CSV table of C-alpha atoms and ligand atoms in Angstrom, one decimal:
chain,number,residue,atom,x,y,z
B,1,UNK,CA,0.0,0.1,0.0
B,2,UNK,CA,1.0,3.6,-0.8
B,3,UNK,CA,2.3,5.5,2.4
B,4,UNK,CA,-0.3,7.6,4.1
B,5,UNK,CA,-0.9,11.3,3.2
B,6,UNK,CA,-2.2,13.2,6.4
B,7,UNK,CA,-3.7,16.7,5.6
B,8,UNK,CA,-4.2,19.0,8.5
B,9,UNK,CA,-7.2,21.3,8.1
B,10,UNK,CA,-6.2,23.6,10.6
B,11,UNK,CA,-8.6,26.5,10.7
B,12,UNK,CA,-11.8,26.2,8.5
B,13,UNK,CA,-14.1,29.2,8.0
B,14,UNK,CA,-16.8,28.2,10.5
B,15,UNK,CA,-15.0,26.7,13.6
B,16,UNK,CA,-14.3,29.4,16.1
B,17,UNK,CA,-12.5,29.9,19.6
B,18,UNK,CA,-15.7,29.5,21.3
B,19,UNK,CA,-15.6,26.0,19.9
B,20,UNK,CA,-12.0,25.3,20.9
B,21,UNK,CA,-9.5,28.2,22.1
B,22,UNK,CA,-6.8,26.7,20.1
B,23,UNK,CA,-8.2,27.6,16.7
B,24,UNK,CA,-6.0,29.8,14.8
B,25,UNK,CA,-6.8,33.2,13.5
B,26,UNK,CA,-3.8,35.3,13.5
B,27,UNK,CA,-1.0,34.8,11.0
B,28,UNK,CA,1.3,33.7,13.9
B,29,UNK,CA,-1.3,31.3,15.1
B,30,UNK,CA,-2.0,29.8,11.8
B,31,UNK,CA,1.8,29.3,11.3
B,32,UNK,CA,2.2,27.5,14.4
B,33,UNK,CA,-0.8,25.3,14.1
B,34,UNK,CA,0.7,24.4,10.6
B,35,UNK,CA,4.0,23.6,12.1
B,36,UNK,CA,2.5,21.2,15.0
B,37,UNK,CA,0.7,19.6,12.3
B,38,UNK,CA,3.6,19.2,10.2
B,39,UNK,CA,5.8,18.1,13.0
B,40,UNK,CA,3.4,15.4,13.9
B,41,UNK,CA,3.5,14.0,10.4
B,42,UNK,CA,1.1,16.0,8.2
B,43,UNK,CA,2.6,16.6,4.7
B,44,UNK,CA,-0.3,18.8,3.4
B,45,UNK,CA,-2.1,21.8,5.2
B,46,UNK,CA,-5.5,22.6,3.8
B,47,UNK,CA,-5.7,26.4,4.5
B,48,UNK,CA,-8.4,28.7,5.1
B,49,UNK,CA,-7.4,32.3,6.5
B,50,UNK,CA,-8.9,34.7,8.8
B,51,UNK,CA,-8.5,38.4,9.8
B,52,UNK,CA,-7.1,38.6,13.2
B,53,UNK,CA,-10.7,38.9,14.9
B,54,UNK,CA,-11.5,35.5,13.4
B,55,UNK,CA,-13.6,36.8,10.3
B,56,UNK,CA,-12.8,34.3,7.4
B,57,UNK,CA,-11.4,36.1,4.3
B,58,UNK,CA,-10.2,35.1,0.8
B,59,UNK,CA,-7.7,38.0,0.6
B,60,UNK,CA,-4.9,37.1,-1.6
B,61,UNK,CA,-2.5,39.4,0.8
B,62,UNK,CA,-3.7,37.6,3.8
B,63,UNK,CA,-3.0,34.3,2.2
B,64,UNK,CA,0.5,35.2,1.1
B,65,UNK,CA,1.6,36.3,4.4
B,66,UNK,CA,0.1,33.2,6.1
B,67,UNK,CA,1.8,31.0,3.4
B,68,UNK,CA,5.1,32.8,3.9
B,69,UNK,CA,4.9,32.4,7.8
B,70,UNK,CA,4.0,28.7,7.2
B,71,UNK,CA,7.1,28.0,4.9
B,72,UNK,CA,9.6,29.6,7.3
B,73,UNK,CA,8.5,27.0,9.8
B,74,UNK,CA,7.7,24.1,7.4
B,75,UNK,CA,9.8,24.7,4.2
B,76,UNK,CA,8.7,21.6,2.2
B,77,UNK,CA,5.0,21.2,3.4
B,78,UNK,CA,2.3,21.4,0.7
B,79,UNK,CA,0.1,24.3,1.1
B,80,UNK,CA,-3.5,23.6,0.0
B,81,UNK,CA,-5.5,26.8,-0.1
B,82,UNK,CA,-9.1,26.6,-0.1
B,83,UNK,CA,-11.6,28.1,-2.8
B,84,UNK,CA,-14.5,27.1,-0.8
B,85,UNK,CA,-14.2,30.1,1.5
B,86,UNK,CA,-17.2,30.6,3.6
B,87,UNK,CA,-20.8,30.4,2.6
B,88,UNK,CA,-21.9,33.4,0.8
B,89,UNK,CA,-18.6,34.6,-0.7
B,90,UNK,CA,-18.5,35.3,-4.6
B,91,UNK,CA,-16.3,33.5,-7.0
B,92,UNK,CA,-14.0,36.2,-7.5
B,93,UNK,CA,-13.3,36.3,-3.8
B,94,UNK,CA,-12.8,32.6,-3.5
B,95,UNK,CA,-10.5,32.4,-6.4
B,96,UNK,CA,-8.0,35.1,-5.0
B,97,UNK,CA,-5.7,32.6,-3.3
B,98,UNK,CA,-5.4,30.5,-6.8
B,99,UNK,CA,-3.6,34.1,-8.3
B,100,UNK,CA,-0.9,32.9,-6.1
B,101,UNK,CA,-0.4,29.7,-8.0
B,102,UNK,CA,-0.1,27.2,-5.0
B,103,UNK,CA,0.7,23.8,-5.6
B,104,UNK,CA,-2.9,22.7,-4.8
B,105,UNK,CA,-6.1,24.3,-4.1
B,106,UNK,CA,-9.4,22.6,-3.3
B,107,UNK,CA,-12.2,22.4,-6.2
B,108,UNK,CA,-15.8,22.1,-4.6
B,109,UNK,CA,-17.8,20.1,-7.2
B,110,UNK,CA,-21.5,20.7,-6.1
B,111,UNK,CA,-24.0,22.9,-4.2
B,112,UNK,CA,-25.2,21.5,-0.9
B,113,UNK,CA,-27.2,22.7,2.2
B,114,UNK,CA,-24.7,23.6,5.0
B,115,UNK,CA,-27.1,23.7,8.0
B,116,UNK,CA,-29.9,26.2,8.9
B,117,UNK,CA,-30.5,28.4,5.9
B,118,UNK,CA,-27.0,28.1,4.6
B,119,UNK,CA,-26.4,26.9,1.0
B,120,UNK,CA,-23.0,26.3,0.0
B,121,UNK,CA,-23.1,27.3,-3.7
B,122,UNK,CA,-21.2,25.8,-6.4
B,123,UNK,CA,-22.8,25.9,-9.7
B,124,UNK,CA,-21.5,23.9,-12.9
B,125,UNK,CA,-20.4,27.1,-14.4
B,126,UNK,CA,-18.6,28.0,-11.2
B,127,UNK,CA,-16.8,24.7,-11.0
B,128,UNK,CA,-16.0,25.1,-14.7
B,129,UNK,CA,-14.5,28.7,-14.1
B,130,UNK,CA,-12.5,27.3,-11.1
B,131,UNK,CA,-11.2,24.2,-13.2
B,132,UNK,CA,-10.1,26.5,-15.8
B,133,UNK,CA,-8.4,29.0,-13.6
B,134,UNK,CA,-6.4,26.1,-12.0
B,135,UNK,CA,-5.4,24.6,-15.2
B,136,UNK,CA,-4.1,28.1,-16.3
B,137,UNK,CA,-2.2,28.5,-13.1
B,138,UNK,CA,-1.0,24.8,-13.0
B,139,UNK,CA,-2.7,24.1,-9.7
B,140,UNK,CA,-3.5,20.7,-8.9
B,141,UNK,CA,-7.4,20.6,-7.6
B,142,UNK,CA,-8.3,18.3,-4.6
B,143,UNK,CA,-12.0,17.7,-5.7
B,144,UNK,CA,-14.3,18.3,-2.5
B,145,UNK,CA,-16.9,15.7,-2.2
B,146,UNK,CA,-19.8,16.1,0.2
B,147,UNK,CA,-21.9,13.9,-1.6
B,148,UNK,CA,-21.9,11.2,-4.4
B,149,UNK,CA,-23.2,13.3,-7.2
B,150,UNK,CA,-20.0,15.6,-6.7
B,151,UNK,CA,-17.9,12.6,-8.0
B,152,UNK,CA,-20.2,12.2,-11.1
B,153,UNK,CA,-19.8,16.2,-11.7
B,154,UNK,CA,-16.2,16.0,-11.5
B,155,UNK,CA,-16.1,13.1,-13.8
B,156,UNK,CA,-18.1,14.8,-16.5
B,157,UNK,CA,-15.9,17.9,-16.3
B,158,UNK,CA,-12.8,15.8,-16.5
B,159,UNK,CA,-14.0,14.4,-19.8
B,160,UNK,CA,-14.9,17.9,-20.9
B,161,UNK,CA,-11.3,19.1,-20.2
B,162,UNK,CA,-12.0,21.3,-16.9
B,163,UNK,CA,-10.1,18.9,-14.7
B,164,UNK,CA,-7.0,17.1,-15.4
B,165,UNK,CA,-6.6,13.5,-14.7
B,166,UNK,CA,-6.1,11.4,-12.5
B,167,UNK,CA,-8.0,13.4,-10.0
B,168,UNK,CA,-7.2,13.5,-6.3
B,169,UNK,CA,-10.6,13.8,-4.1
B,170,UNK,CA,-11.5,14.5,-0.5
B,171,UNK,CA,-14.5,12.8,0.9
B,172,UNK,CA,-15.8,15.3,3.5
B,173,UNK,CA,-18.3,13.3,5.2
B,174,UNK,CA,-21.0,14.0,7.9
B,175,UNK,CA,-21.7,17.7,7.0
B,176,UNK,CA,-25.5,18.5,7.9
B,177,UNK,CA,-26.7,18.6,4.2
B,178,UNK,CA,-24.1,16.1,2.7
B,179,UNK,CA,-23.6,12.5,3.0
B,180,UNK,CA,-23.1,10.7,6.2
B,181,UNK,CA,-20.0,9.4,7.8
B,182,UNK,CA,-21.3,5.9,7.9
B,183,UNK,CA,-18.9,3.2,6.7
B,184,UNK,CA,-21.5,2.0,4.2
B,185,UNK,CA,-21.3,5.4,2.4
B,186,UNK,CA,-17.6,5.6,2.6
B,187,UNK,CA,-17.4,2.4,0.8
B,188,UNK,CA,-20.0,3.5,-1.7
B,189,UNK,CA,-18.0,6.6,-2.6
B,190,UNK,CA,-14.6,4.8,-2.6
B,191,UNK,CA,-16.1,2.3,-5.1
B,192,UNK,CA,-17.3,4.9,-7.3
B,193,UNK,CA,-14.0,6.3,-8.4
B,194,UNK,CA,-12.0,5.1,-11.4
B,195,UNK,CA,-8.9,3.0,-10.5
B,196,UNK,CA,-6.3,5.8,-11.2
B,197,UNK,CA,-7.9,7.9,-8.7
B,198,UNK,CA,-6.3,9.2,-5.3
B,199,UNK,CA,-8.6,10.1,-2.5
B,200,UNK,CA,-8.7,11.4,1.4
B,201,UNK,CA,-11.2,11.2,3.9
B,202,UNK,CA,-12.3,13.8,6.2
B,203,UNK,CA,-14.9,12.9,9.0
B,204,UNK,CA,-16.8,15.6,10.5
B,205,UNK,CA,-17.2,15.4,14.5
B,206,UNK,CA,-17.4,12.2,15.8
B,207,UNK,CA,-16.8,10.5,12.4
B,208,UNK,CA,-13.1,11.8,12.2
B,209,UNK,CA,-11.3,9.0,13.5
B,210,UNK,CA,-13.4,6.0,12.6
B,211,UNK,CA,-13.4,7.1,9.0
B,212,UNK,CA,-9.6,7.9,9.2
B,213,UNK,CA,-9.1,4.2,10.3
B,214,UNK,CA,-11.4,3.0,7.4
B,215,UNK,CA,-9.0,5.1,5.0
B,216,UNK,CA,-5.9,3.7,6.5
B,217,UNK,CA,-7.0,0.2,6.0
B,218,UNK,CA,-8.5,0.8,2.5
B,219,UNK,CA,-5.6,2.5,1.0
B,220,UNK,CA,-6.7,6.0,1.1
B,221,UNK,CA,-5.3,9.1,2.8
B,222,UNK,CA,-6.5,11.0,5.8
B,223,UNK,CA,-7.7,14.6,6.7
B,224,UNK,CA,-7.9,15.7,10.3
B,225,UNK,CA,-8.1,19.2,11.9
B,226,UNK,CA,-10.1,21.8,13.8
B,227,UNK,CA,-12.0,22.6,10.6
B,228,UNK,CA,-13.7,19.1,10.9
B,229,UNK,CA,-13.3,18.2,14.7
B,230,UNK,CA,-12.0,19.9,17.7
B,231,UNK,CA,-12.2,17.0,20.2
B,232,UNK,CA,-9.3,14.3,20.6
B,233,UNK,CA,-11.8,11.9,22.2
B,234,UNK,CA,-15.2,12.2,23.4
B,235,UNK,CA,-15.7,15.3,25.7
B,236,UNK,CA,-12.0,16.2,25.5
B,237,UNK,CA,-10.8,19.1,23.4
B,238,UNK,CA,-7.7,18.8,21.6
B,239,UNK,CA,-4.9,20.8,22.6
B,240,UNK,CA,-3.8,21.6,18.9
B,241,UNK,CA,-4.3,20.2,15.4
B,242,UNK,CA,-0.8,18.6,16.0
B,243,UNK,CA,-2.5,16.4,18.7
B,244,UNK,CA,-5.1,15.2,16.2
B,245,UNK,CA,-2.5,14.4,13.7
B,246,UNK,CA,-0.5,12.4,16.1
B,247,UNK,CA,-3.5,10.4,16.9
B,248,UNK,CA,-3.8,9.4,13.0
B,249,UNK,CA,-0.1,8.7,13.2
B,250,UNK,CA,-0.6,6.1,16.0
B,251,UNK,CA,-3.4,4.5,14.6
B,252,UNK,CA,-1.7,4.2,11.0
B,253,UNK,CA,1.4,2.7,12.8
B,254,UNK,CA,-0.7,0.0,14.7
B,255,UNK,CA,-2.0,-0.9,11.5
B,256,UNK,CA,1.2,-1.0,9.6
B,257,UNK,CA,0.9,1.9,7.1
B,258,UNK,CA,3.6,4.2,7.2
B,259,UNK,CA,3.4,8.0,6.9
B,260,UNK,CA,4.3,9.9,3.9
B,261,UNK,CA,6.6,12.8,3.9
B,262,UNK,CA,5.9,16.0,1.8
B,263,UNK,CA,8.2,14.8,-1.1
B,264,UNK,CA,6.6,11.4,-0.9
B,265,UNK,CA,3.1,13.0,-0.9
B,266,UNK,CA,4.0,15.1,-3.9
B,267,UNK,CA,5.2,11.6,-5.9
B,268,UNK,CA,1.8,10.1,-4.9
B,269,UNK,CA,-0.1,13.0,-6.1
B,270,UNK,CA,1.7,13.4,-9.3
B,271,UNK,CA,3.0,17.0,-8.1
B,272,UNK,CA,6.5,15.7,-9.1
B,273,UNK,CA,7.9,12.8,-11.1
R,301,KMH,N1,-16.2,26.4,4.3
R,301,KMH,C1,-17.1,25.6,3.6
R,301,KMH,C2,-18.3,26.5,3.0
R,301,KMH,C3,-13.2,24.0,1.1
R,301,KMH,O1,-12.3,24.3,1.8
R,301,KMH,O2,-13.2,24.0,-0.3
R,301,KMH,C4,-16.5,25.0,2.5
R,301,KMH,C5,-15.1,24.6,2.4
R,301,KMH,C6,-14.7,23.7,1.3
R,301,KMH,O3,-14.5,24.6,3.4
R,302,ZN,ZN1,-12.0,24.0,3.8
């Protein structure tokens, strides 16, 4: 089996310091959380950024500052900005970090309810626009899958030339409005992928570690972090994103799966030959 790529989603756009005081907002806090994750074994940082007061932003300048600060502490880590941003942002805003030509960025492949009255909008034309921009900037997309239909959309757009193959997917499972975090649904997603694909699994809340374990034993990759879950175990807040990554490393070691370095992750994802 390939080595395990661990992605740390350190910040997100929805989780706050009220959920867990260790959620990073400032450039320094974001760089520190990235470093603790990297030191623990993460090779990819899935990055959202905030203003100092915690307000989510897609500002290119803020991303630039955070990326520079992360690179000082983690020179070889893969940085994957979000183009999802937060619910309600325009396409133009969301695409801002792609202008920096990062190695990777997320590509959300469908619209879904996001709890209450929130709708996370990703129309077909938006996905085409985002895919085209990523091809132009030579950015590898990570296709975010909140439901099975998003795999089908990515495959249609791959055929039409808006997404390059092989596609790397991230199954984000257990969002209120998306597919559940049950094992049956994970197997359904995984078995729907063409053979050359790679995929990572992010379980929301209590699904984080059970789905990480399922991904480890089935040859997938894993995402953990405060964006998805702030608890290290039931009722106990994690002290840092690093602590969540350490737990995945422990599970992987017990199950005989080695952890990929950033260079190994680049090879697995086709970022380098
Ligand atoms: N914050 C969510 C609305 C992504 O990073 O591409 C979208 C999200 C997905 O987090
Ligand atoms: Zn995200």
